[in-house]
């Protein structure tokens, strides 16, 4: 394996780091996540949390039926989540397939909303490496500011951890733009297929050592997608990784987060696990589609004191 | 990382207080004797306060020896009918009580937090659900007593005198009353002086459940009342949970009589963290082991034994985690650590912690603002502690953790067992064989593996050495209220 961006070096070193990671006790991890879920976030704290959550949304459409029209309306929603309220924050990014990146970028214009693109034979990742790299290069050339890649779960489960790491390093290289900047790389672990928490911790570290800017739970195409215990574990991983290396990595739970109540549980977990430094769209994102409208309805309730209903928020 | 780096947004939790309005507090309470609330014989009263604010919650009656006489007599009269009632009929009453506790759980939780100072999240999510479970569990035993390990035709003992502490007022009541009633005994229970209110609400629940008069009697008071109760000539069984000192005097009072005795006393549990522990969960376990219920827990993991090669890492992680603990209003749903139960207890904690300072141990607390009124103690950890320190030997009964190190499993066992107590212990390791080997060798009534402070009505609980004798919970807890009958 080539030298990783962390400078942690050789394959043997990487494998040693992974071997030395502490185990995860399933019962204890899930109990901690459940305890964090009982935090009561009310009044001003809830208002703050809703706006923060909106600003962290990667507004997503990943369907075979996606069209330029669909992506343009998604982009419009990203720019003006609540057309009736100009104080409503914009989302962090829209998330589309590579062939629709250019459409999304054009629709967003110069607004500070990113375009994230899933690449690397999303969602299965079952394609040769050069296909994955071409996929990534295409999306970056079309204007993607962020690439959401999938790891090779087959290789991971078969024990070929170096193959997983080498692919991440190669895709990370494909994110380079030539002017010294790079599209930010989010690495999807597809935790629902990794099956154990120990594997999730190992995969998180493997991705970070190989140069991930973000680690992401799921594609959204596999059940279970994001869960609070898995996200808690990944937040512990980025916290410990920064302590060990000095490099900060972001976390993105994706799939199945549909309500404000759920989003707030995630924010509380970020707040009490990784801490304040991650309480920004720069380092934490929600991969979501229907979540945004629930956040907007809750936000409108603060303005009017009443729940408005689904016809008072826009569909895309 | 993003092209437009956005500064972080702090999330300050707004106050989220649980409403008090669900609780109807009377200005004063009598004694619960023979199914009814009665005034005491000499009208002496004392006040119970909210330890978070020092506000007086209610006046409570001080039961005299004459009152205790009346209560024991009522229990004796009720015993005739209650002990002869078929088990399945007794079970119906216990099920009914369990259901009412579940139905009135919010009221019980709020009152428990008001009177005791524990966070509402604990009274709501731990104490009250367990109380209900305890009654459900023993309701199931009431018609199966011949399988309880006390012979094929076991009989109840008679009248049980029960004295309970202030740290888990309602939970300790359920540990005492549920098995006693299931086995066919009747009881006179004295709640702790500083936390009588949920026991009096429980008395109301007994009325609501149409429990026959005299089966449960509640007498309030302090040490003198307790002494009159346990030394009463007409009680057949004494069950006490509380300090080792009081336990000794009770054992003396009961010595030479026919009374059966169970004692559940103090502890100084070792929570043992090996270098291969599931680290994040071990930190959670250390925190809940010592800070759960402000450390007012007889089985608290107050002695942390850390393998020396991971000591620095554990301390760094523990301090970071302690910095997130929220100390304050017990009725706030986001409070992790509530109030110390009384001025006297705060005094004791303060004094023992000062001993730790004087002995040269290194004290650390996270920055936290304590409320101006009420009784509070910041979560505290002492490092550089050895077996030769008093804070490693004496029960502090507060949010104060002493950290020691060990090198090998043998040394961990030796240090863990080197204590006058032996109520509980914790083992943190990913190695299953080591868990089993440690559990075999630790001289403690409960050994938790990769968890701490977990209770279940089916699981017996009790101590070695100065932590007392007898078991509560499970089949063993039932046998403590039964005697062998004639074999038929």
mmCIF file with all atom_site columns, N, CA and C in Angstrom, chain B residues 198-260:
data_model
loop_
_atom_site.group_PDB
_atom_site.id
_atom_site.type_symbol
_atom_site.label_atom_id
_atom_site.label_alt_id
_atom_site.label_comp_id
_atom_site.label_asym_id
_atom_site.label_entity_id
_atom_site.label_seq_id
_atom_site.pdbx_PDB_ins_code
_atom_site.Cartn_x
_atom_site.Cartn_y
_atom_site.Cartn_z
_atom_site.occupancy
_atom_site.B_iso_or_equiv
_atom_site.pdbx_formal_charge
_atom_site.auth_seq_id
_atom_site.auth_comp_id
_atom_site.auth_asym_id
_atom_site.auth_atom_id
_atom_site.pdbx_PDB_model_num
ATOM 1   N N  . UNK B 1 198 ? -42.189 8.350   49.683 1.00 0.00 ? 198 UNK B N  1
ATOM 2   C CA . UNK B 1 198 ? -42.695 7.355   48.724 1.00 0.00 ? 198 UNK B CA 1
ATOM 3   C C  . UNK B 1 198 ? -43.238 6.122   49.447 1.00 0.00 ? 198 UNK B C  1
ATOM 4   N N  . UNK B 1 199 ? -42.714 5.817   50.635 1.00 0.00 ? 199 UNK B N  1
ATOM 5   C CA . UNK B 1 199 ? -43.271 4.690   51.404 1.00 0.00 ? 199 UNK B CA 1
ATOM 6   C C  . UNK B 1 199 ? -44.703 5.004   51.815 1.00 0.00 ? 199 UNK B C  1
ATOM 7   N N  . UNK B 1 200 ? -44.955 6.272   52.154 1.00 0.00 ? 200 UNK B N  1
ATOM 8   C CA . UNK B 1 200 ? -46.316 6.656   52.549 1.00 0.00 ? 200 UNK B CA 1
ATOM 9   C C  . UNK B 1 200 ? -47.251 6.654   51.335 1.00 0.00 ? 200 UNK B C  1
ATOM 10  N N  . UNK B 1 201 ? -46.712 7.011   50.172 1.00 0.00 ? 201 UNK B N  1
ATOM 11  C CA . UNK B 1 201 ? -47.516 6.903   48.954 1.00 0.00 ? 201 UNK B CA 1
ATOM 12  C C  . UNK B 1 201 ? -47.776 5.426   48.628 1.00 0.00 ? 201 UNK B C  1
ATOM 13  N N  . UNK B 1 202 ? -46.784 4.584   48.916 1.00 0.00 ? 202 UNK B N  1
ATOM 14  C CA . UNK B 1 202 ? -46.983 3.153   48.724 1.00 0.00 ? 202 UNK B CA 1
ATOM 15  C C  . UNK B 1 202 ? -48.107 2.643   49.634 1.00 0.00 ? 202 UNK B C  1
ATOM 16  N N  . UNK B 1 203 ? -48.175 3.180   50.841 1.00 0.00 ? 203 UNK B N  1
ATOM 17  C CA . UNK B 1 203 ? -49.256 2.797   51.756 1.00 0.00 ? 203 UNK B CA 1
ATOM 18  C C  . UNK B 1 203 ? -50.612 3.096   51.112 1.00 0.00 ? 203 UNK B C  1
ATOM 19  N N  . UNK B 1 204 ? -50.690 4.244   50.479 1.00 0.00 ? 204 UNK B N  1
ATOM 20  C CA . UNK B 1 204 ? -51.922 4.622   49.764 1.00 0.00 ? 204 UNK B CA 1
ATOM 21  C C  . UNK B 1 204 ? -52.216 3.613   48.640 1.00 0.00 ? 204 UNK B C  1
ATOM 22  N N  . UNK B 1 205 ? -51.160 3.156   47.966 1.00 0.00 ? 205 UNK B N  1
ATOM 23  C CA . UNK B 1 205 ? -51.325 2.175   46.892 1.00 0.00 ? 205 UNK B CA 1
ATOM 24  C C  . UNK B 1 205 ? -51.847 0.851   47.461 1.00 0.00 ? 205 UNK B C  1
ATOM 25  N N  . UNK B 1 206 ? -51.386 0.480   48.661 1.00 0.00 ? 206 UNK B N  1
ATOM 26  C CA . UNK B 1 206 ? -51.914 -0.733  49.313 1.00 0.00 ? 206 UNK B CA 1
ATOM 27  C C  . UNK B 1 206 ? -53.417 -0.597  49.547 1.00 0.00 ? 206 UNK B C  1
ATOM 28  N N  . UNK B 1 207 ? -53.844 0.581   49.970 1.00 0.00 ? 207 UNK B N  1
ATOM 29  C CA . UNK B 1 207 ? -55.290 0.806   50.156 1.00 0.00 ? 207 UNK B CA 1
ATOM 30  C C  . UNK B 1 207 ? -56.013 0.689   48.820 1.00 0.00 ? 207 UNK B C  1
ATOM 31  N N  . UNK B 1 208 ? -55.415 1.303   47.797 1.00 0.00 ? 208 UNK B N  1
ATOM 32  C CA . UNK B 1 208 ? -56.021 1.279   46.470 1.00 0.00 ? 208 UNK B CA 1
ATOM 33  C C  . UNK B 1 208 ? -56.151 -0.159  45.957 1.00 0.00 ? 208 UNK B C  1
ATOM 34  N N  . UNK B 1 209 ? -55.211 -1.010  46.343 1.00 0.00 ? 209 UNK B N  1
ATOM 35  C CA . UNK B 1 209 ? -55.220 -2.409  45.902 1.00 0.00 ? 209 UNK B CA 1
ATOM 36  C C  . UNK B 1 209 ? -56.089 -3.282  46.797 1.00 0.00 ? 209 UNK B C  1
ATOM 37  N N  . UNK B 1 210 ? -56.748 -2.662  47.785 1.00 0.00 ? 210 UNK B N  1
ATOM 38  C CA . UNK B 1 210 ? -57.595 -3.404  48.731 1.00 0.00 ? 210 UNK B CA 1
ATOM 39  C C  . UNK B 1 210 ? -56.830 -4.476  49.488 1.00 0.00 ? 210 UNK B C  1
ATOM 40  N N  . UNK B 1 211 ? -55.570 -4.228  49.740 1.00 0.00 ? 211 UNK B N  1
ATOM 41  C CA . UNK B 1 211 ? -54.777 -5.181  50.516 1.00 0.00 ? 211 UNK B CA 1
ATOM 42  C C  . UNK B 1 211 ? -55.398 -5.279  51.910 1.00 0.00 ? 211 UNK B C  1
ATOM 43  N N  . UNK B 1 212 ? -55.576 -6.506  52.432 1.00 0.00 ? 212 UNK B N  1
ATOM 44  C CA . UNK B 1 212 ? -56.209 -6.623  53.758 1.00 0.00 ? 212 UNK B CA 1
ATOM 45  C C  . UNK B 1 212 ? -55.453 -5.797  54.803 1.00 0.00 ? 212 UNK B C  1
ATOM 46  N N  . UNK B 1 213 ? -56.181 -5.144  55.707 1.00 0.00 ? 213 UNK B N  1
ATOM 47  C CA . UNK B 1 213 ? -55.547 -4.294  56.712 1.00 0.00 ? 213 UNK B CA 1
ATOM 48  C C  . UNK B 1 213 ? -54.507 -5.063  57.529 1.00 0.00 ? 213 UNK B C  1
ATOM 49  N N  . UNK B 1 214 ? -53.389 -4.406  57.824 1.00 0.00 ? 214 UNK B N  1
ATOM 50  C CA . UNK B 1 214 ? -52.378 -5.000  58.693 1.00 0.00 ? 214 UNK B CA 1
ATOM 51  C C  . UNK B 1 214 ? -51.326 -5.820  57.975 1.00 0.00 ? 214 UNK B C  1
ATOM 52  N N  . UNK B 1 215 ? -51.553 -6.164  56.708 1.00 0.00 ? 215 UNK B N  1
ATOM 53  C CA . UNK B 1 215 ? -50.556 -6.950  55.977 1.00 0.00 ? 215 UNK B CA 1
ATOM 54  C C  . UNK B 1 215 ? -49.292 -6.107  55.767 1.00 0.00 ? 215 UNK B C  1
ATOM 55  N N  . UNK B 1 216 ? -49.495 -4.828  55.434 1.00 0.00 ? 216 UNK B N  1
ATOM 56  C CA . UNK B 1 216 ? -48.372 -3.892  55.337 1.00 0.00 ? 216 UNK B CA 1
ATOM 57  C C  . UNK B 1 216 ? -48.628 -2.743  56.299 1.00 0.00 ? 216 UNK B C  1
ATOM 58  N N  . UNK B 1 217 ? -47.674 -2.468  57.168 1.00 0.00 ? 217 UNK B N  1
ATOM 59  C CA . UNK B 1 217 ? -47.739 -1.318  58.065 1.00 0.00 ? 217 UNK B CA 1
ATOM 60  C C  . UNK B 1 217 ? -46.471 -0.496  57.861 1.00 0.00 ? 217 UNK B C  1
ATOM 61  N N  . UNK B 1 218 ? -46.639 0.822   57.808 1.00 0.00 ? 218 UNK B N  1
ATOM 62  C CA . UNK B 1 218 ? -45.479 1.696   57.604 1.00 0.00 ? 218 UNK B CA 1
ATOM 63  C C  . UNK B 1 218 ? -45.382 2.626   58.813 1.00 0.00 ? 218 UNK B C  1
ATOM 64  N N  . UNK B 1 219 ? -44.261 2.526   59.525 1.00 0.00 ? 219 UNK B N  1
ATOM 65  C CA . UNK B 1 219 ? -44.039 3.449   60.640 1.00 0.00 ? 219 UNK B CA 1
ATOM 66  C C  . UNK B 1 219 ? -42.832 4.315   60.314 1.00 0.00 ? 219 UNK B C  1
ATOM 67  N N  . UNK B 1 220 ? -43.023 5.632   60.469 1.00 0.00 ? 220 UNK B N  1
ATOM 68  C CA . UNK B 1 220 ? -41.927 6.544   60.150 1.00 0.00 ? 220 UNK B CA 1
ATOM 69  C C  . UNK B 1 220 ? -41.207 6.949   61.433 1.00 0.00 ? 220 UNK B C  1
ATOM 70  N N  . UNK B 1 221 ? -39.955 7.332   61.280 1.00 0.00 ? 221 UNK B N  1
ATOM 71  C CA . UNK B 1 221 ? -39.184 7.748   62.445 1.00 0.00 ? 221 UNK B CA 1
ATOM 72  C C  . UNK B 1 221 ? -37.705 7.629   62.165 1.00 0.00 ? 221 UNK B C  1
ATOM 73  N N  . UNK B 1 222 ? -36.918 7.861   63.201 1.00 0.00 ? 222 UNK B N  1
ATOM 74  C CA . UNK B 1 222 ? -35.465 7.802   63.048 1.00 0.00 ? 222 UNK B CA 1
ATOM 75  C C  . UNK B 1 222 ? -34.932 6.528   63.706 1.00 0.00 ? 222 UNK B C  1
ATOM 76  N N  . UNK B 1 223 ? -33.707 6.591   64.187 1.00 0.00 ? 223 UNK B N  1
ATOM 77  C CA . UNK B 1 223 ? -33.038 5.416   64.737 1.00 0.00 ? 223 UNK B CA 1
ATOM 78  C C  . UNK B 1 223 ? -33.780 4.771   65.897 1.00 0.00 ? 223 UNK B C  1
ATOM 79  N N  . UNK B 1 224 ? -34.373 5.590   66.782 1.00 0.00 ? 224 UNK B N  1
ATOM 80  C CA . UNK B 1 224 ? -35.061 5.016   67.947 1.00 0.00 ? 224 UNK B CA 1
ATOM 81  C C  . UNK B 1 224 ? -36.248 4.177   67.514 1.00 0.00 ? 224 UNK B C  1
ATOM 82  N N  . UNK B 1 225 ? -36.970 4.667   66.524 1.00 0.00 ? 225 UNK B N  1
ATOM 83  C CA . UNK B 1 225 ? -38.115 3.908   66.015 1.00 0.00 ? 225 UNK B CA 1
ATOM 84  C C  . UNK B 1 225 ? -37.634 2.574   65.439 1.00 0.00 ? 225 UNK B C  1
ATOM 85  N N  . UNK B 1 226 ? -36.561 2.653   64.679 1.00 0.00 ? 226 UNK B N  1
ATOM 86  C CA . UNK B 1 226 ? -36.004 1.438   64.083 1.00 0.00 ? 226 UNK B CA 1
ATOM 87  C C  . UNK B 1 226 ? -35.588 0.436   65.141 1.00 0.00 ? 226 UNK B C  1
ATOM 88  N N  . UNK B 1 227 ? -34.958 0.955   66.200 1.00 0.00 ? 227 UNK B N  1
ATOM 89  C CA . UNK B 1 227 ? -34.508 0.072   67.268 1.00 0.00 ? 227 UNK B CA 1
ATOM 90  C C  . UNK B 1 227 ? -35.691 -0.588  67.970 1.00 0.00 ? 227 UNK B C  1
ATOM 91  N N  . UNK B 1 228 ? -36.729 0.215   68.233 1.00 0.00 ? 228 UNK B N  1
ATOM 92  C CA . UNK B 1 228 ? -37.927 -0.348  68.876 1.00 0.00 ? 228 UNK B CA 1
ATOM 93  C C  . UNK B 1 228 ? -38.513 -1.448  68.001 1.00 0.00 ? 228 UNK B C  1
ATOM 94  N N  . UNK B 1 229 ? -38.460 -1.250  66.695 1.00 0.00 ? 229 UNK B N  1
ATOM 95  C CA . UNK B 1 229 ? -39.054 -2.220  65.771 1.00 0.00 ? 229 UNK B CA 1
ATOM 96  C C  . UNK B 1 229 ? -38.245 -3.520  65.725 1.00 0.00 ? 229 UNK B C  1
ATOM 97  N N  . UNK B 1 230 ? -36.934 -3.418  65.524 1.00 0.00 ? 230 UNK B N  1
ATOM 98  C CA . UNK B 1 230 ? -36.163 -4.657  65.352 1.00 0.00 ? 230 UNK B CA 1
ATOM 99  C C  . UNK B 1 230 ? -36.035 -5.425  66.658 1.00 0.00 ? 230 UNK B C  1
ATOM 100 N N  . UNK B 1 231 ? -36.130 -4.700  67.803 1.00 0.00 ? 231 UNK B N  1
ATOM 101 C CA . UNK B 1 231 ? -35.995 -5.427  69.065 1.00 0.00 ? 231 UNK B CA 1
ATOM 102 C C  . UNK B 1 231 ? -37.354 -5.805  69.647 1.00 0.00 ? 231 UNK B C  1
ATOM 103 N N  . UNK B 1 232 ? -38.416 -5.587  68.891 1.00 0.00 ? 232 UNK B N  1
ATOM 104 C CA . UNK B 1 232 ? -39.747 -5.930  69.386 1.00 0.00 ? 232 UNK B CA 1
ATOM 105 C C  . UNK B 1 232 ? -39.849 -7.448  69.565 1.00 0.00 ? 232 UNK B C  1
ATOM 106 N N  . UNK B 1 233 ? -40.353 -7.899  70.720 1.00 0.00 ? 233 UNK B N  1
ATOM 107 C CA . UNK B 1 233 ? -40.359 -9.344  70.979 1.00 0.00 ? 233 UNK B CA 1
ATOM 108 C C  . UNK B 1 233 ? -41.260 -10.140 70.036 1.00 0.00 ? 233 UNK B C  1
ATOM 109 N N  . UNK B 1 234 ? -42.245 -9.479  69.422 1.00 0.00 ? 234 UNK B N  1
ATOM 110 C CA . UNK B 1 234 ? -43.185 -10.263 68.612 1.00 0.00 ? 234 UNK B CA 1
ATOM 111 C C  . UNK B 1 234 ? -42.897 -10.212 67.115 1.00 0.00 ? 234 UNK B C  1
ATOM 112 N N  . UNK B 1 235 ? -41.677 -9.860  66.725 1.00 0.00 ? 235 UNK B N  1
ATOM 113 C CA . UNK B 1 235 ? -41.359 -10.014 65.297 1.00 0.00 ? 235 UNK B CA 1
ATOM 114 C C  . UNK B 1 235 ? -40.521 -11.278 65.104 1.00 0.00 ? 235 UNK B C  1
ATOM 115 N N  . UNK B 1 236 ? -40.742 -11.950 63.969 1.00 0.00 ? 236 UNK B N  1
ATOM 116 C CA . UNK B 1 236 ? -40.088 -13.238 63.705 1.00 0.00 ? 236 UNK B CA 1
ATOM 117 C C  . UNK B 1 236 ? -38.904 -13.100 62.768 1.00 0.00 ? 236 UNK B C  1
ATOM 118 N N  . UNK B 1 237 ? -38.839 -11.961 62.088 1.00 0.00 ? 237 UNK B N  1
ATOM 119 C CA . UNK B 1 237 ? -37.820 -11.810 61.051 1.00 0.00 ? 237 UNK B CA 1
ATOM 120 C C  . UNK B 1 237 ? -37.425 -10.341 61.013 1.00 0.00 ? 237 UNK B C  1
ATOM 121 N N  . UNK B 1 238 ? -36.136 -10.092 60.910 1.00 0.00 ? 238 UNK B N  1
ATOM 122 C CA . UNK B 1 238 ? -35.660 -8.721  60.765 1.00 0.00 ? 238 UNK B CA 1
ATOM 123 C C  . UNK B 1 238 ? -34.870 -8.636  59.462 1.00 0.00 ? 238 UNK B C  1
ATOM 124 N N  . UNK B 1 239 ? -35.188 -7.636  58.667 1.00 0.00 ? 239 UNK B N  1
ATOM 125 C CA . UNK B 1 239 ? -34.431 -7.407  57.442 1.00 0.00 ? 239 UNK B CA 1
ATOM 126 C C  . UNK B 1 239 ? -34.000 -5.950  57.440 1.00 0.00 ? 239 UNK B C  1
ATOM 127 N N  . UNK B 1 240 ? -32.706 -5.737  57.268 1.00 0.00 ? 240 UNK B N  1
ATOM 128 C CA . UNK B 1 240 ? -32.178 -4.378  57.340 1.00 0.00 ? 240 UNK B CA 1
ATOM 129 C C  . UNK B 1 240 ? -31.249 -4.113  56.168 1.00 0.00 ? 240 UNK B C  1
ATOM 130 N N  . UNK B 1 241 ? -31.393 -2.954  55.571 1.00 0.00 ? 241 UNK B N  1
ATOM 131 C CA . UNK B 1 241 ? -30.403 -2.464  54.615 1.00 0.00 ? 241 UNK B CA 1
ATOM 132 C C  . UNK B 1 241 ? -29.938 -1.103  55.102 1.00 0.00 ? 241 UNK B C  1
ATOM 133 N N  . UNK B 1 242 ? -28.640 -0.924  55.185 1.00 0.00 ? 242 UNK B N  1
ATOM 134 C CA . UNK B 1 242 ? -28.118 0.355   55.644 1.00 0.00 ? 242 UNK B CA 1
ATOM 135 C C  . UNK B 1 242 ? -26.645 0.227   55.986 1.00 0.00 ? 242 UNK B C  1
ATOM 136 N N  . UNK B 1 243 ? -26.211 1.049   56.938 1.00 0.00 ? 243 UNK B N  1
ATOM 137 C CA . UNK B 1 243 ? -24.777 1.099   57.223 1.00 0.00 ? 243 UNK B CA 1
ATOM 138 C C  . UNK B 1 243 ? -24.330 -0.102  58.040 1.00 0.00 ? 243 UNK B C  1
ATOM 139 N N  . UNK B 1 244 ? -23.046 -0.426  57.937 1.00 0.00 ? 244 UNK B N  1
ATOM 140 C CA . UNK B 1 244 ? -22.490 -1.556  58.672 1.00 0.00 ? 244 UNK B CA 1
ATOM 141 C C  . UNK B 1 244 ? -22.569 -1.321  60.180 1.00 0.00 ? 244 UNK B C  1
ATOM 142 N N  . UNK B 1 245 ? -22.379 -0.087  60.626 1.00 0.00 ? 245 UNK B N  1
ATOM 143 C CA . UNK B 1 245 ? -22.460 0.196   62.062 1.00 0.00 ? 245 UNK B CA 1
ATOM 144 C C  . UNK B 1 245 ? -23.831 -0.122  62.628 1.00 0.00 ? 245 UNK B C  1
ATOM 145 N N  . UNK B 1 246 ? -24.875 0.369   61.962 1.00 0.00 ? 246 UNK B N  1
ATOM 146 C CA . UNK B 1 246 ? -26.232 0.092   62.434 1.00 0.00 ? 246 UNK B CA 1
ATOM 147 C C  . UNK B 1 246 ? -26.511 -1.405  62.315 1.00 0.00 ? 246 UNK B C  1
ATOM 148 N N  . UNK B 1 247 ? -26.021 -2.027  61.245 1.00 0.00 ? 247 UNK B N  1
ATOM 149 C CA . UNK B 1 247 ? -26.198 -3.464  61.066 1.00 0.00 ? 247 UNK B CA 1
ATOM 150 C C  . UNK B 1 247 ? -25.643 -4.247  62.241 1.00 0.00 ? 247 UNK B C  1
ATOM 151 N N  . UNK B 1 248 ? -24.468 -3.814  62.727 1.00 0.00 ? 248 UNK B N  1
ATOM 152 C CA . UNK B 1 248 ? -23.864 -4.482  63.899 1.00 0.00 ? 248 UNK B CA 1
ATOM 153 C C  . UNK B 1 248 ? -24.784 -4.373  65.100 1.00 0.00 ? 248 UNK B C  1
ATOM 154 N N  . UNK B 1 249 ? -25.319 -3.174  65.341 1.00 0.00 ? 249 UNK B N  1
ATOM 155 C CA . UNK B 1 249 ? -26.144 -3.016  66.546 1.00 0.00 ? 249 UNK B CA 1
ATOM 156 C C  . UNK B 1 249 ? -27.439 -3.816  66.412 1.00 0.00 ? 249 UNK B C  1
ATOM 157 N N  . UNK B 1 250 ? -27.946 -3.938  65.197 1.00 0.00 ? 250 UNK B N  1
ATOM 158 C CA . UNK B 1 250 ? -29.141 -4.764  64.992 1.00 0.00 ? 250 UNK B CA 1
ATOM 159 C C  . UNK B 1 250 ? -28.806 -6.231  65.244 1.00 0.00 ? 250 UNK B C  1
ATOM 160 N N  . UNK B 1 251 ? -27.659 -6.665  64.740 1.00 0.00 ? 251 UNK B N  1
ATOM 161 C CA . UNK B 1 251 ? -27.258 -8.058  64.949 1.00 0.00 ? 251 UNK B CA 1
ATOM 162 C C  . UNK B 1 251 ? -27.143 -8.350  66.445 1.00 0.00 ? 251 UNK B C  1
ATOM 163 N N  . UNK B 1 252 ? -26.616 -7.368  67.203 1.00 0.00 ? 252 UNK B N  1
ATOM 164 C CA . UNK B 1 252 ? -26.533 -7.542  68.664 1.00 0.00 ? 252 UNK B CA 1
ATOM 165 C C  . UNK B 1 252 ? -27.920 -7.628  69.272 1.00 0.00 ? 252 UNK B C  1
ATOM 166 N N  . UNK B 1 253 ? -28.819 -6.754  68.825 1.00 0.00 ? 253 UNK B N  1
ATOM 167 C CA . UNK B 1 253 ? -30.168 -6.727  69.402 1.00 0.00 ? 253 UNK B CA 1
ATOM 168 C C  . UNK B 1 253 ? -30.898 -8.035  69.130 1.00 0.00 ? 253 UNK B C  1
ATOM 169 N N  . UNK B 1 254 ? -30.608 -8.648  67.999 1.00 0.00 ? 254 UNK B N  1
ATOM 170 C CA . UNK B 1 254 ? -31.330 -9.855  67.598 1.00 0.00 ? 254 UNK B CA 1
ATOM 171 C C  . UNK B 1 254 ? -30.649 -11.113 68.150 1.00 0.00 ? 254 UNK B C  1
ATOM 172 N N  . UNK B 1 255 ? -29.372 -10.981 68.489 1.00 0.00 ? 255 UNK B N  1
ATOM 173 C CA . UNK B 1 255 ? -28.616 -12.159 68.933 1.00 0.00 ? 255 UNK B CA 1
ATOM 174 C C  . UNK B 1 255 ? -29.311 -12.834 70.114 1.00 0.00 ? 255 UNK B C  1
ATOM 175 N N  . UNK B 1 256 ? -29.351 -14.156 70.081 1.00 0.00 ? 256 UNK B N  1
ATOM 176 C CA . UNK B 1 256 ? -29.937 -14.914 71.181 1.00 0.00 ? 256 UNK B CA 1
ATOM 177 C C  . UNK B 1 256 ? -31.442 -15.071 71.090 1.00 0.00 ? 256 UNK B C  1
ATOM 178 N N  . UNK B 1 257 ? -32.061 -14.440 70.105 1.00 0.00 ? 257 UNK B N  1
ATOM 179 C CA . UNK B 1 257 ? -33.505 -14.624 69.937 1.00 0.00 ? 257 UNK B CA 1
ATOM 180 C C  . UNK B 1 257 ? -33.749 -15.614 68.809 1.00 0.00 ? 257 UNK B C  1
ATOM 181 N N  . UNK B 1 258 ? -35.008 -15.920 68.592 1.00 0.00 ? 258 UNK B N  1
ATOM 182 C CA . UNK B 1 258 ? -35.389 -16.841 67.512 1.00 0.00 ? 258 UNK B CA 1
ATOM 183 C C  . UNK B 1 258 ? -35.468 -16.127 66.160 1.00 0.00 ? 258 UNK B C  1
ATOM 184 N N  . UNK B 1 259 ? -35.300 -14.798 66.171 1.00 0.00 ? 259 UNK B N  1
ATOM 185 C CA . UNK B 1 259 ? -35.539 -14.027 64.949 1.00 0.00 ? 259 UNK B CA 1
ATOM 186 C C  . UNK B 1 259 ? -34.557 -14.394 63.845 1.00 0.00 ? 259 UNK B C  1
ATOM 187 N N  . UNK B 1 260 ? -35.067 -14.496 62.653 1.00 0.00 ? 260 UNK B N  1
ATOM 188 C CA . UNK B 1 260 ? -34.207 -14.632 61.470 1.00 0.00 ? 260 UNK B CA 1
ATOM 189 C C  . UNK B 1 260 ? -33.727 -13.231 61.084 1.00 0.00 ? 260 UNK B C  1
#
